[in-house]
JSON list of C-alpha atoms in Angstrom, two decimals:
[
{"chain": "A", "resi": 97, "resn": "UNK", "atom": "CA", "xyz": [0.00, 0.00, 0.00]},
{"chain": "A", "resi": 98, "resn": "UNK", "atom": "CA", "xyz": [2.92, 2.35, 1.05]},
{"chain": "A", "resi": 99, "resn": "UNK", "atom": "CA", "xyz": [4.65, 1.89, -2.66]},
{"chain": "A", "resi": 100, "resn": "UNK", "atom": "CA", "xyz": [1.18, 2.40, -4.22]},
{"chain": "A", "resi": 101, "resn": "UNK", "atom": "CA", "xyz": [1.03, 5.14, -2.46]},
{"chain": "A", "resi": 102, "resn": "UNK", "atom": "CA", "xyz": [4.61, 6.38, -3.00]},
{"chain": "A", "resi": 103, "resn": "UNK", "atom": "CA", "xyz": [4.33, 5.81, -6.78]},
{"chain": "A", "resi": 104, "resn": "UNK", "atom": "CA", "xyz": [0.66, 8.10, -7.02]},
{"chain": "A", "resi": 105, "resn": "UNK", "atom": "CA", "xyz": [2.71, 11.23, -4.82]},
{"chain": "A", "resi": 106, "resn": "UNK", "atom": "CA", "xyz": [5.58, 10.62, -7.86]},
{"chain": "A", "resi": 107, "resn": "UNK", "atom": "CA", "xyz": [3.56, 10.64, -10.23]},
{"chain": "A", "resi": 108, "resn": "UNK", "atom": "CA", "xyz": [1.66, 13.78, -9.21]},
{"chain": "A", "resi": 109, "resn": "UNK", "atom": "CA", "xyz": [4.91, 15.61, -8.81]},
{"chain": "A", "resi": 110, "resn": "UNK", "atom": "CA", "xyz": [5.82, 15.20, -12.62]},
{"chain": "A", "resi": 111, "resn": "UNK", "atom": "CA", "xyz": [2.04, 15.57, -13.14]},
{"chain": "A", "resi": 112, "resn": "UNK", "atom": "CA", "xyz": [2.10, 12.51, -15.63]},
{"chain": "A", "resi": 113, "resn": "UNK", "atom": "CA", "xyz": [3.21, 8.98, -15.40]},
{"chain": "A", "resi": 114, "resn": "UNK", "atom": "CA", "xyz": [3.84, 9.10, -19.28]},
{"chain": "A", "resi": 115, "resn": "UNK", "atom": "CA", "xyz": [3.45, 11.34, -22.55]},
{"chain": "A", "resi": 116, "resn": "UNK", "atom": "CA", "xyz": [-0.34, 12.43, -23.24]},
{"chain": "A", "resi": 117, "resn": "UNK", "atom": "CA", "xyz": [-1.58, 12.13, -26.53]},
{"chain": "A", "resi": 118, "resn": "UNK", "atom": "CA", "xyz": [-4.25, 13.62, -28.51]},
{"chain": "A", "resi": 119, "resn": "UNK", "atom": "CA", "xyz": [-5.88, 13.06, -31.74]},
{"chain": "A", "resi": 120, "resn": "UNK", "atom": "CA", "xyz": [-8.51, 14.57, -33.28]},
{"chain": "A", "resi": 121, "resn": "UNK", "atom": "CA", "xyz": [-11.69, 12.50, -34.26]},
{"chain": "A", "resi": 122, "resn": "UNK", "atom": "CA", "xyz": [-11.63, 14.19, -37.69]},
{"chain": "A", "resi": 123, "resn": "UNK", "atom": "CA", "xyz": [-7.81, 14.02, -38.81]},
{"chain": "A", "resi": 124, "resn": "UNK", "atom": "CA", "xyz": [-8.22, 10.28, -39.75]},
{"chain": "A", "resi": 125, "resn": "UNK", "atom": "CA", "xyz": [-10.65, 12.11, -42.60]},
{"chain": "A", "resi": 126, "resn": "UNK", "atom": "CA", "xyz": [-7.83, 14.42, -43.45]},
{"chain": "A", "resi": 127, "resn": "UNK", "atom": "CA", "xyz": [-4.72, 12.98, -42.88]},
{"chain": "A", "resi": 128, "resn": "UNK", "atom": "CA", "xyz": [-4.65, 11.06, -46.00]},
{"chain": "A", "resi": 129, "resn": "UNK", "atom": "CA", "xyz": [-4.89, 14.58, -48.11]},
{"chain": "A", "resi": 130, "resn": "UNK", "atom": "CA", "xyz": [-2.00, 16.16, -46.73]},
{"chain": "A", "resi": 131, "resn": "UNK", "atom": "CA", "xyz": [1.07, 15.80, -48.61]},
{"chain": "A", "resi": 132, "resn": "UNK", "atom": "CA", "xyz": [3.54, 18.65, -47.78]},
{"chain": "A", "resi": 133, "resn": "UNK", "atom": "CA", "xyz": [3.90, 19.45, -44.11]},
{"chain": "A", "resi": 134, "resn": "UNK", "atom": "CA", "xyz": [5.95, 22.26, -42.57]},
{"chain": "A", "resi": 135, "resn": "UNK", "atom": "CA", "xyz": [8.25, 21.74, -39.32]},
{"chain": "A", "resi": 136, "resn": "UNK", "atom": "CA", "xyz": [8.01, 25.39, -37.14]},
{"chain": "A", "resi": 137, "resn": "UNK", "atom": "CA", "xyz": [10.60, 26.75, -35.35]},
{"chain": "A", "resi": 138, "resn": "UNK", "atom": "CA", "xyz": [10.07, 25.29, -31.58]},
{"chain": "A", "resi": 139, "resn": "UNK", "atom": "CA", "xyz": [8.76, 28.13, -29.26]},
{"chain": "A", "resi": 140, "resn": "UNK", "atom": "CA", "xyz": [11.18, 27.51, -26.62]},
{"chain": "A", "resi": 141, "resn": "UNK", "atom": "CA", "xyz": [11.32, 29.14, -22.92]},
{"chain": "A", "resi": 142, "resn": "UNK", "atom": "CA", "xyz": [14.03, 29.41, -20.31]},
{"chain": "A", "resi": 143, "resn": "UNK", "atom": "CA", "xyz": [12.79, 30.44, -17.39]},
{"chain": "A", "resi": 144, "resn": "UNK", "atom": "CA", "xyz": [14.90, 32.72, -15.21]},
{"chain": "A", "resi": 145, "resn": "UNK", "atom": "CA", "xyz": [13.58, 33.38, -11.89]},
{"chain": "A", "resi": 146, "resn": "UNK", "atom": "CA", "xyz": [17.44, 34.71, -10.97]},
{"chain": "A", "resi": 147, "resn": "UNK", "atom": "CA", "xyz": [19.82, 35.51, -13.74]},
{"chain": "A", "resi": 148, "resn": "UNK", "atom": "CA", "xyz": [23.73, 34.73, -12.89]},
{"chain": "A", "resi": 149, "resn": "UNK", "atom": "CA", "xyz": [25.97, 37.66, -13.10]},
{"chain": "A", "resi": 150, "resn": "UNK", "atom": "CA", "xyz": [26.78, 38.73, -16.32]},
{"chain": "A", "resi": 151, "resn": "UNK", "atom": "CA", "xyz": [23.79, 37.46, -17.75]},
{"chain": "A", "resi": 152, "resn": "UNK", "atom": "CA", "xyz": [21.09, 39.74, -19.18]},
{"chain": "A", "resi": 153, "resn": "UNK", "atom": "CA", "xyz": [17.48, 38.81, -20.40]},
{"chain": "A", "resi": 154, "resn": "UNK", "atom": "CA", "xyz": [18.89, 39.61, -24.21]},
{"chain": "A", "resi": 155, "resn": "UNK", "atom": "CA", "xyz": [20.92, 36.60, -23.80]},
{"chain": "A", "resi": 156, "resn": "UNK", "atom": "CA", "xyz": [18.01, 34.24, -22.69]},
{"chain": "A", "resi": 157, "resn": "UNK", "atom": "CA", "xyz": [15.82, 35.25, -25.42]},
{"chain": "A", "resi": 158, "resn": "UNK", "atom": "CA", "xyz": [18.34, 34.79, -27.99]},
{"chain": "A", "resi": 159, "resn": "UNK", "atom": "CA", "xyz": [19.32, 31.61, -26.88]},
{"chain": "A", "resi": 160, "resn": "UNK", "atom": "CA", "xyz": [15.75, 30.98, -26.84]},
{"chain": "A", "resi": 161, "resn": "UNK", "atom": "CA", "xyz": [15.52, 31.66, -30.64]},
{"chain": "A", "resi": 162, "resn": "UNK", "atom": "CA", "xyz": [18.47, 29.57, -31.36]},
{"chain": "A", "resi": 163, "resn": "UNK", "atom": "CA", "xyz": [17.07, 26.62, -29.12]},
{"chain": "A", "resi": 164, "resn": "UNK", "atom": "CA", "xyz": [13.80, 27.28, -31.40]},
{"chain": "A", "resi": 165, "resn": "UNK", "atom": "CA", "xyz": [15.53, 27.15, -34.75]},
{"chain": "A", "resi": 166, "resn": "UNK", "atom": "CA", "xyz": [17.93, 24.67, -33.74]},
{"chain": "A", "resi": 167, "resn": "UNK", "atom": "CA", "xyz": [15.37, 22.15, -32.64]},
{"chain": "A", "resi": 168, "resn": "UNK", "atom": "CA", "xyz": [13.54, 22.91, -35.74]},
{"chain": "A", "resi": 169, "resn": "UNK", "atom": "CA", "xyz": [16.64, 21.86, -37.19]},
{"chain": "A", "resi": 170, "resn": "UNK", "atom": "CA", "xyz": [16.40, 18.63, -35.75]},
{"chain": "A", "resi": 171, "resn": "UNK", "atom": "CA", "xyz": [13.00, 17.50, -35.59]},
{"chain": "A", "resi": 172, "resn": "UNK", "atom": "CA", "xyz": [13.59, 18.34, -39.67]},
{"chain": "A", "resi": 173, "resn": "UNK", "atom": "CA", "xyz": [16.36, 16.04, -39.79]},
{"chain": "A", "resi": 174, "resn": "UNK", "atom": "CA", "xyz": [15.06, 12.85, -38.09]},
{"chain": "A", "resi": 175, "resn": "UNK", "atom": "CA", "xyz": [12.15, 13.03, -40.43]},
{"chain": "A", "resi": 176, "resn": "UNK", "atom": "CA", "xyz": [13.98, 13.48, -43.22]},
{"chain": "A", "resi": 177, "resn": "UNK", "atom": "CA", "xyz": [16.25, 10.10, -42.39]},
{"chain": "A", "resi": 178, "resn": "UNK", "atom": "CA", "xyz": [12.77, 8.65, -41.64]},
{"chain": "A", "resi": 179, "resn": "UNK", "atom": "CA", "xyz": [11.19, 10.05, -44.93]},
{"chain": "A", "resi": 180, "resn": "UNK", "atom": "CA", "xyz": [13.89, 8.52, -47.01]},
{"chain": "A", "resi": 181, "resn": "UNK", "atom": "CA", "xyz": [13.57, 4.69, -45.66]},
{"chain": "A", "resi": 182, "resn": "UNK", "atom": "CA", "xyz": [9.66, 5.18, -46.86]},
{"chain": "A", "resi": 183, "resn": "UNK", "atom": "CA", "xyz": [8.27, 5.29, -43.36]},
{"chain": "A", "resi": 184, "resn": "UNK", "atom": "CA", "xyz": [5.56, 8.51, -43.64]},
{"chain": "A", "resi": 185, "resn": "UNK", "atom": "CA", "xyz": [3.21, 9.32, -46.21]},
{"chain": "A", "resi": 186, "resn": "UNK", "atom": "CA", "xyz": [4.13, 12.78, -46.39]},
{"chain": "A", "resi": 187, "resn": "UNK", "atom": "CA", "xyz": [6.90, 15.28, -47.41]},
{"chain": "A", "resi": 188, "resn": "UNK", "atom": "CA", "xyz": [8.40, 17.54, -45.07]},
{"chain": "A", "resi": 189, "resn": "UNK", "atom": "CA", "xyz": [9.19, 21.25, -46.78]},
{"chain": "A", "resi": 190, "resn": "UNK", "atom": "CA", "xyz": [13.17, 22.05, -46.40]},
{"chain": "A", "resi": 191, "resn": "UNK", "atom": "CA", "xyz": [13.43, 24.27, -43.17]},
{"chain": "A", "resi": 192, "resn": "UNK", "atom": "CA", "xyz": [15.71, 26.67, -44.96]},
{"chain": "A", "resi": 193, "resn": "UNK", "atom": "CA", "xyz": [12.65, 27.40, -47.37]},
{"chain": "A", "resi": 194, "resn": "UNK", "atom": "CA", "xyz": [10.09, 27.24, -44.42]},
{"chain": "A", "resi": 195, "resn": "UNK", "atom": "CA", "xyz": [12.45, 30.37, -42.45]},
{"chain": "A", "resi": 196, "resn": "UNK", "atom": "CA", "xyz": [13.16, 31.95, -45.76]},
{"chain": "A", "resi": 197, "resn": "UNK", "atom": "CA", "xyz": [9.49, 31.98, -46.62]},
{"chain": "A", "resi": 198, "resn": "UNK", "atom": "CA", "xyz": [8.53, 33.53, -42.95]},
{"chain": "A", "resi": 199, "resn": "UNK", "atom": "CA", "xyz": [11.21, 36.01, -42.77]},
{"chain": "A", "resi": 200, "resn": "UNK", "atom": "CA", "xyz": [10.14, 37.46, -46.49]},
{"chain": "A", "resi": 201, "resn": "UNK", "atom": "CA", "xyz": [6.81, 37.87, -44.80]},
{"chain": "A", "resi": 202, "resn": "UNK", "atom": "CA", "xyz": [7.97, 40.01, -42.21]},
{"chain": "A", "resi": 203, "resn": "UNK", "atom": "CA", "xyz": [7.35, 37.22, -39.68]},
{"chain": "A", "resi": 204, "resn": "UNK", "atom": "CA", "xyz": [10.37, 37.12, -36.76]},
{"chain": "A", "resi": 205, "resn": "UNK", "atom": "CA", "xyz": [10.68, 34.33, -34.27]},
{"chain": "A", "resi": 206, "resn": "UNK", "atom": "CA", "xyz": [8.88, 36.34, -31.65]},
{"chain": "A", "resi": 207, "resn": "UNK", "atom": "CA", "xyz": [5.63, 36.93, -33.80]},
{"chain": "A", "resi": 208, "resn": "UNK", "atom": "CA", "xyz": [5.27, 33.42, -34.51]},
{"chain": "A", "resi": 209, "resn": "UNK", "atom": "CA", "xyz": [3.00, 33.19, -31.46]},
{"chain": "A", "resi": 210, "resn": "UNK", "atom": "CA", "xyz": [0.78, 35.39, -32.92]},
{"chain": "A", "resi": 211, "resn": "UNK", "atom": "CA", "xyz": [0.26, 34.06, -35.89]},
{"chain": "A", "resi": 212, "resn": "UNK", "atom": "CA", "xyz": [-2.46, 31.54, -36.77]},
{"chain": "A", "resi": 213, "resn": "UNK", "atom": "CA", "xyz": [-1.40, 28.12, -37.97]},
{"chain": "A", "resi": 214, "resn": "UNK", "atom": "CA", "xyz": [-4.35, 28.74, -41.06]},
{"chain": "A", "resi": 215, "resn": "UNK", "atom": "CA", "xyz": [-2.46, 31.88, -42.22]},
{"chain": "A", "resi": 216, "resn": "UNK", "atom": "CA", "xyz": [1.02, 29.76, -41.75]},
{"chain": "A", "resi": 217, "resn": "UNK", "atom": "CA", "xyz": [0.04, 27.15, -43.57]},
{"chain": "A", "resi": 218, "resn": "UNK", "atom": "CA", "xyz": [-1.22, 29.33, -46.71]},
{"chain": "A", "resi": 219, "resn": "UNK", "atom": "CA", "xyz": [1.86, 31.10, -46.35]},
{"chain": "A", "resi": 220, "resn": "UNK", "atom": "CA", "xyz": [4.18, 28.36, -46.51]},
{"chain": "A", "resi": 221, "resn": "UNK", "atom": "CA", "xyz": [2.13, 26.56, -49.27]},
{"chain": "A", "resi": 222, "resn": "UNK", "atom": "CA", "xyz": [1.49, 23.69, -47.22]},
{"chain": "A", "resi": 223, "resn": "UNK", "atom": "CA", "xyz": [-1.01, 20.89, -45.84]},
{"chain": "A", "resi": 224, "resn": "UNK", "atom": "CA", "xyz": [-0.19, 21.10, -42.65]},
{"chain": "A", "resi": 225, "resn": "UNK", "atom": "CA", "xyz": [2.41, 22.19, -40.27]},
{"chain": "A", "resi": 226, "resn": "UNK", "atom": "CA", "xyz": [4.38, 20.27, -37.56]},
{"chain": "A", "resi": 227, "resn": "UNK", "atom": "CA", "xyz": [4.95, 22.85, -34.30]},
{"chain": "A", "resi": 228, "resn": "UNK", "atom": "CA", "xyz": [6.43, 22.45, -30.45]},
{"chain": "A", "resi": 229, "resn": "UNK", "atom": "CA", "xyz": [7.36, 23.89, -27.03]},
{"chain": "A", "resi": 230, "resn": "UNK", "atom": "CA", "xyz": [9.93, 23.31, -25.03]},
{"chain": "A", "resi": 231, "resn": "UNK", "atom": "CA", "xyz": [9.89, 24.73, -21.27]},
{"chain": "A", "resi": 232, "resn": "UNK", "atom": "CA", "xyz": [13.03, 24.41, -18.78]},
{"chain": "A", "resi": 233, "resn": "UNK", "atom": "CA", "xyz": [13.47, 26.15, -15.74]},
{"chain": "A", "resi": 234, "resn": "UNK", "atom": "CA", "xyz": [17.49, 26.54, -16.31]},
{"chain": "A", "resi": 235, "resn": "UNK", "atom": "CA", "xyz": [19.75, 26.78, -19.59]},
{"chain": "A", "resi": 236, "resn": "UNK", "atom": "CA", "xyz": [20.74, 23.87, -21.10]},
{"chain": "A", "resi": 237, "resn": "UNK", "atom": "CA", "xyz": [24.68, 23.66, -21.05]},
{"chain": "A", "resi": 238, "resn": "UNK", "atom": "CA", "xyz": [26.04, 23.19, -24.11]},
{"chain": "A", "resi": 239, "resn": "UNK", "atom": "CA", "xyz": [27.36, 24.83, -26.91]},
{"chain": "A", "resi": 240, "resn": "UNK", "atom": "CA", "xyz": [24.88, 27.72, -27.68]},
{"chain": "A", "resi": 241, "resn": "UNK", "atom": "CA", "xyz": [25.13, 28.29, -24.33]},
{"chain": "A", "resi": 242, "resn": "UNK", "atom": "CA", "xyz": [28.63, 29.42, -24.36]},
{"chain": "A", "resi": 243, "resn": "UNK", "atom": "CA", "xyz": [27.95, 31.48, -27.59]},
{"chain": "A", "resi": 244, "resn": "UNK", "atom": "CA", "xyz": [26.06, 33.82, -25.83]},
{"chain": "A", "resi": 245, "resn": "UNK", "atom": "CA", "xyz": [28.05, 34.63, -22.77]},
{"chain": "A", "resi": 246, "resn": "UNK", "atom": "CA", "xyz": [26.80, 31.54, -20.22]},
{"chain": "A", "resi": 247, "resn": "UNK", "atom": "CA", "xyz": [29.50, 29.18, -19.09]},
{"chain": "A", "resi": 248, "resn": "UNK", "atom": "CA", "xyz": [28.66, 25.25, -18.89]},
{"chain": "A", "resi": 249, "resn": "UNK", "atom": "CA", "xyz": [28.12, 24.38, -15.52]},
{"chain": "A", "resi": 250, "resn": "UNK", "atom": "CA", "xyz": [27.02, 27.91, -14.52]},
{"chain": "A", "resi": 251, "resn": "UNK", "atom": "CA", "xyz": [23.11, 26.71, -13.81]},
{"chain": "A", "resi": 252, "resn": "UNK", "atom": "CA", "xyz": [23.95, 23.17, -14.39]},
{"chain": "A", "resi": 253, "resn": "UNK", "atom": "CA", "xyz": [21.70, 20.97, -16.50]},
{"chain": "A", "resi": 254, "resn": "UNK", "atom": "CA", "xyz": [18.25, 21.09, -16.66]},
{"chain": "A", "resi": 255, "resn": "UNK", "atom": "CA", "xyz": [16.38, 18.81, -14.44]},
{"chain": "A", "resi": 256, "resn": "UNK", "atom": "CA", "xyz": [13.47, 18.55, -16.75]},
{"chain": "A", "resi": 257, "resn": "UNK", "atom": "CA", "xyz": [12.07, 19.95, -19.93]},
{"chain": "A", "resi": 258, "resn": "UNK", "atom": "CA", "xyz": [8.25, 19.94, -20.69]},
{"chain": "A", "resi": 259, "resn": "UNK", "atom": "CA", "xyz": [7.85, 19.65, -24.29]},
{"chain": "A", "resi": 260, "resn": "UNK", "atom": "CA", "xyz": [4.84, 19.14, -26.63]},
{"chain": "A", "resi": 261, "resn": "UNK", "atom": "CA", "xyz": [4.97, 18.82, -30.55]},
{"chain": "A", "resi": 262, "resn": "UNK", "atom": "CA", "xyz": [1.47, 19.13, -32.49]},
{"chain": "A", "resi": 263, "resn": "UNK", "atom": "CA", "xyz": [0.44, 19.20, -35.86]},
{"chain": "A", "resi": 264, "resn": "UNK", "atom": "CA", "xyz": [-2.36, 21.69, -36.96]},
{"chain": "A", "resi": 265, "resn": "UNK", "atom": "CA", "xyz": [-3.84, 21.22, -40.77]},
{"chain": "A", "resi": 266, "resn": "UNK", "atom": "CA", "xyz": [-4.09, 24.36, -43.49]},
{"chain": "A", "resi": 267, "resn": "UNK", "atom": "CA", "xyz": [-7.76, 24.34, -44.04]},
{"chain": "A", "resi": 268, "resn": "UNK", "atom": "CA", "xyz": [-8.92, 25.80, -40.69]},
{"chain": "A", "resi": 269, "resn": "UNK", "atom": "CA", "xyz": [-5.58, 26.04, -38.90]},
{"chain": "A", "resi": 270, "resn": "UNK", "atom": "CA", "xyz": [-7.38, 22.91, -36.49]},
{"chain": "A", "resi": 271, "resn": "UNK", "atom": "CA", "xyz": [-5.18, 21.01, -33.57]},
{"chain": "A", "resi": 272, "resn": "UNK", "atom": "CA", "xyz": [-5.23, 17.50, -35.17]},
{"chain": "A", "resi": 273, "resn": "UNK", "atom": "CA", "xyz": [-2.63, 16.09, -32.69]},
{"chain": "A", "resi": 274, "resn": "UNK", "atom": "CA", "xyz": [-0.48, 16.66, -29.93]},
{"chain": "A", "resi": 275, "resn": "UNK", "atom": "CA", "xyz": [2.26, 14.52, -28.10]},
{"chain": "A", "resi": 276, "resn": "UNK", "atom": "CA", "xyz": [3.14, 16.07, -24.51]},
{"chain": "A", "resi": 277, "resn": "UNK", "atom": "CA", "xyz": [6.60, 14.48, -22.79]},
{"chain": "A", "resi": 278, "resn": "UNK", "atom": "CA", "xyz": [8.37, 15.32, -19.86]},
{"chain": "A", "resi": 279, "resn": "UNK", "atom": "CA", "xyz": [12.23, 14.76, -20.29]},
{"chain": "A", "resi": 280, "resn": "UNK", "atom": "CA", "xyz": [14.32, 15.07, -17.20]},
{"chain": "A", "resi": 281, "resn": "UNK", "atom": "CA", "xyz": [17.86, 14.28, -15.68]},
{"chain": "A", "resi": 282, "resn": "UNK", "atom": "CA", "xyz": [21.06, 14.03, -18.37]},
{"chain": "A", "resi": 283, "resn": "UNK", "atom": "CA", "xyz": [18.26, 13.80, -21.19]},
{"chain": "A", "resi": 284, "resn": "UNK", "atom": "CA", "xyz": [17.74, 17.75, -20.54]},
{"chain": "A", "resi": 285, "resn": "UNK", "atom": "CA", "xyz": [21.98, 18.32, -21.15]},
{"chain": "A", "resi": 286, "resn": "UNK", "atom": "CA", "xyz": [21.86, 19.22, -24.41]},
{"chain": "A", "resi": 287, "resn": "UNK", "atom": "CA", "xyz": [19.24, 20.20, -27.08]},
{"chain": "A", "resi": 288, "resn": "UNK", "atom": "CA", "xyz": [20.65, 16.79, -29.39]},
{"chain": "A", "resi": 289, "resn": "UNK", "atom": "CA", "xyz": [19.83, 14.76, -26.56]},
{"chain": "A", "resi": 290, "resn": "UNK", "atom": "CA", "xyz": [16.59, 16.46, -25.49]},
{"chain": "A", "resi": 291, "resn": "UNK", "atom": "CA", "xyz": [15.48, 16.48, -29.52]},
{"chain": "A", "resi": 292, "resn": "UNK", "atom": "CA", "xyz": [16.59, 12.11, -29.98]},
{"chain": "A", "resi": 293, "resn": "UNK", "atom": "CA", "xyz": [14.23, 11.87, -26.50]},
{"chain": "A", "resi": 294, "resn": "UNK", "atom": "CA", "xyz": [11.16, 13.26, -28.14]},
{"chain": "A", "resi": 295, "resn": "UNK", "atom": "CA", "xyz": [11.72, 11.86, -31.42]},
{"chain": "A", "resi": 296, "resn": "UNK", "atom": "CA", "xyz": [12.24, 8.72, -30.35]},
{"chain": "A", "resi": 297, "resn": "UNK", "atom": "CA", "xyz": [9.17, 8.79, -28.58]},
{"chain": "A", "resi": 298, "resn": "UNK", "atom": "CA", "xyz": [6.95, 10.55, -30.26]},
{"chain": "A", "resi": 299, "resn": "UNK", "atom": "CA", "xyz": [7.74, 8.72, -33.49]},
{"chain": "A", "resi": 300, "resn": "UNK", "atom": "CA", "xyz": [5.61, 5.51, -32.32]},
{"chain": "A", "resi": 301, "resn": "UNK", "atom": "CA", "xyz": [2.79, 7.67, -32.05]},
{"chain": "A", "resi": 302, "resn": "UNK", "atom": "CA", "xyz": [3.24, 9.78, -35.09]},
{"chain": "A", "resi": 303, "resn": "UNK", "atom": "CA", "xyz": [0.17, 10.16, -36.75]},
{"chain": "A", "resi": 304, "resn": "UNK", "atom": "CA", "xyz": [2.10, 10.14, -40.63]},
{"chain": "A", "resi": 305, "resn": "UNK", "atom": "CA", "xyz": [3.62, 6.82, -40.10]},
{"chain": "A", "resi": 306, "resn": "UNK", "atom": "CA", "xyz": [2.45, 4.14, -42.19]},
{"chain": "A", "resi": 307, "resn": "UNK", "atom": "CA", "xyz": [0.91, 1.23, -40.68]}
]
């Protein structure tokens, strides 16, 4: 009874046992029209209760935009290696096209939370688009860390990133499925490691993946 109870108290703590999934009733309708889908630059936040010295809130947001684009980066790339062994039914659009398309449009990393995934998906001349968040409550220590000013070690590792991916269709801009995971201890090192962890998890449940 004690471990039952032991294991319902841990459980609360990370406030899930596992990743939560959702999937639209509807995108089983849809999913088979898509053909061209988008990966977003990950909306990524740090947050910073107490800076250490010498750091500024500059730094965090751009390190924030260059964890954004540089898991976009790498959710690209492991469905790209997945995409050429014939294992999805869709085509991913090159990121460098996807950023060079939003920045002709006037569209920064910041306003991309203000934009609607209908009008993204019409800009980007796409079916769909593939989209994420990553929280932390201390910079990751690894190279882009040093690049803007923070030495490795100074906050230490993460001890756990919530991050979500989701995929919205063009048509009305509609959540058709989301994939929430918790990643925590040397998982949260490094933004390769933390980008593998999703992947590799959120890959069995991926909604383009042929059966």
């Amino acid at each position: 009874m004690k471990k039952l109870l032991l294991f319902a108290i841990i459980c609360i703590t990370l406030a899930s046992c596992g990743p939560q999934i959702y999937q639209a009733s509807s995108f089983k309708d849809v999913k088979d029209t898509h053909k061209v889908v988008a990966v977003m630059p990950f909306d990524v936040t740090i947050e910073s209760r107490r800076l250490p010295k010498g750091v500024t809130a500059e730094m965090i947001e751009n390190q924030q935009r260059d964890y954004g684009y540089g898991i976009q980066s790498d959710v690209y790339g492991y469905y790209l290696r997945e995409m050429s062994k014939g294992k999805y039914t869709v085509n991913f659009q090159d990121v460098s096209k996807t950023n060079a398309l939003l920045k002709q449009a006037g569209i920064s990393y910041e306003d991309l939370r203000l934009q609607s995934k209908e009008e993204i998906c019409k800009l980007l001349g796409v079916d769909a688009v593939v989209s994420g968040k990553a929280t932390m409550s201390k910079p990751m220590s690894d190279g882009a860390a040093i690049a803007v000013g923070l030495l490795v070690g100074a906050w230490g590792s993460t001890n756990s990133v919530n991050t979500s991916i989701t995929i919205h269709e063009g048509k009305a801009g509609d959540l058709m499925w989301k994939y929430d995971y918790v990643a925590s201890g040397s998982v949260g090192s490094s933004r390769e490691s933390l980008t593998n962890s999703l992947m590799r998890n959120s890959s069995k449940k991926f909604p383009y993946k042929k059966s």
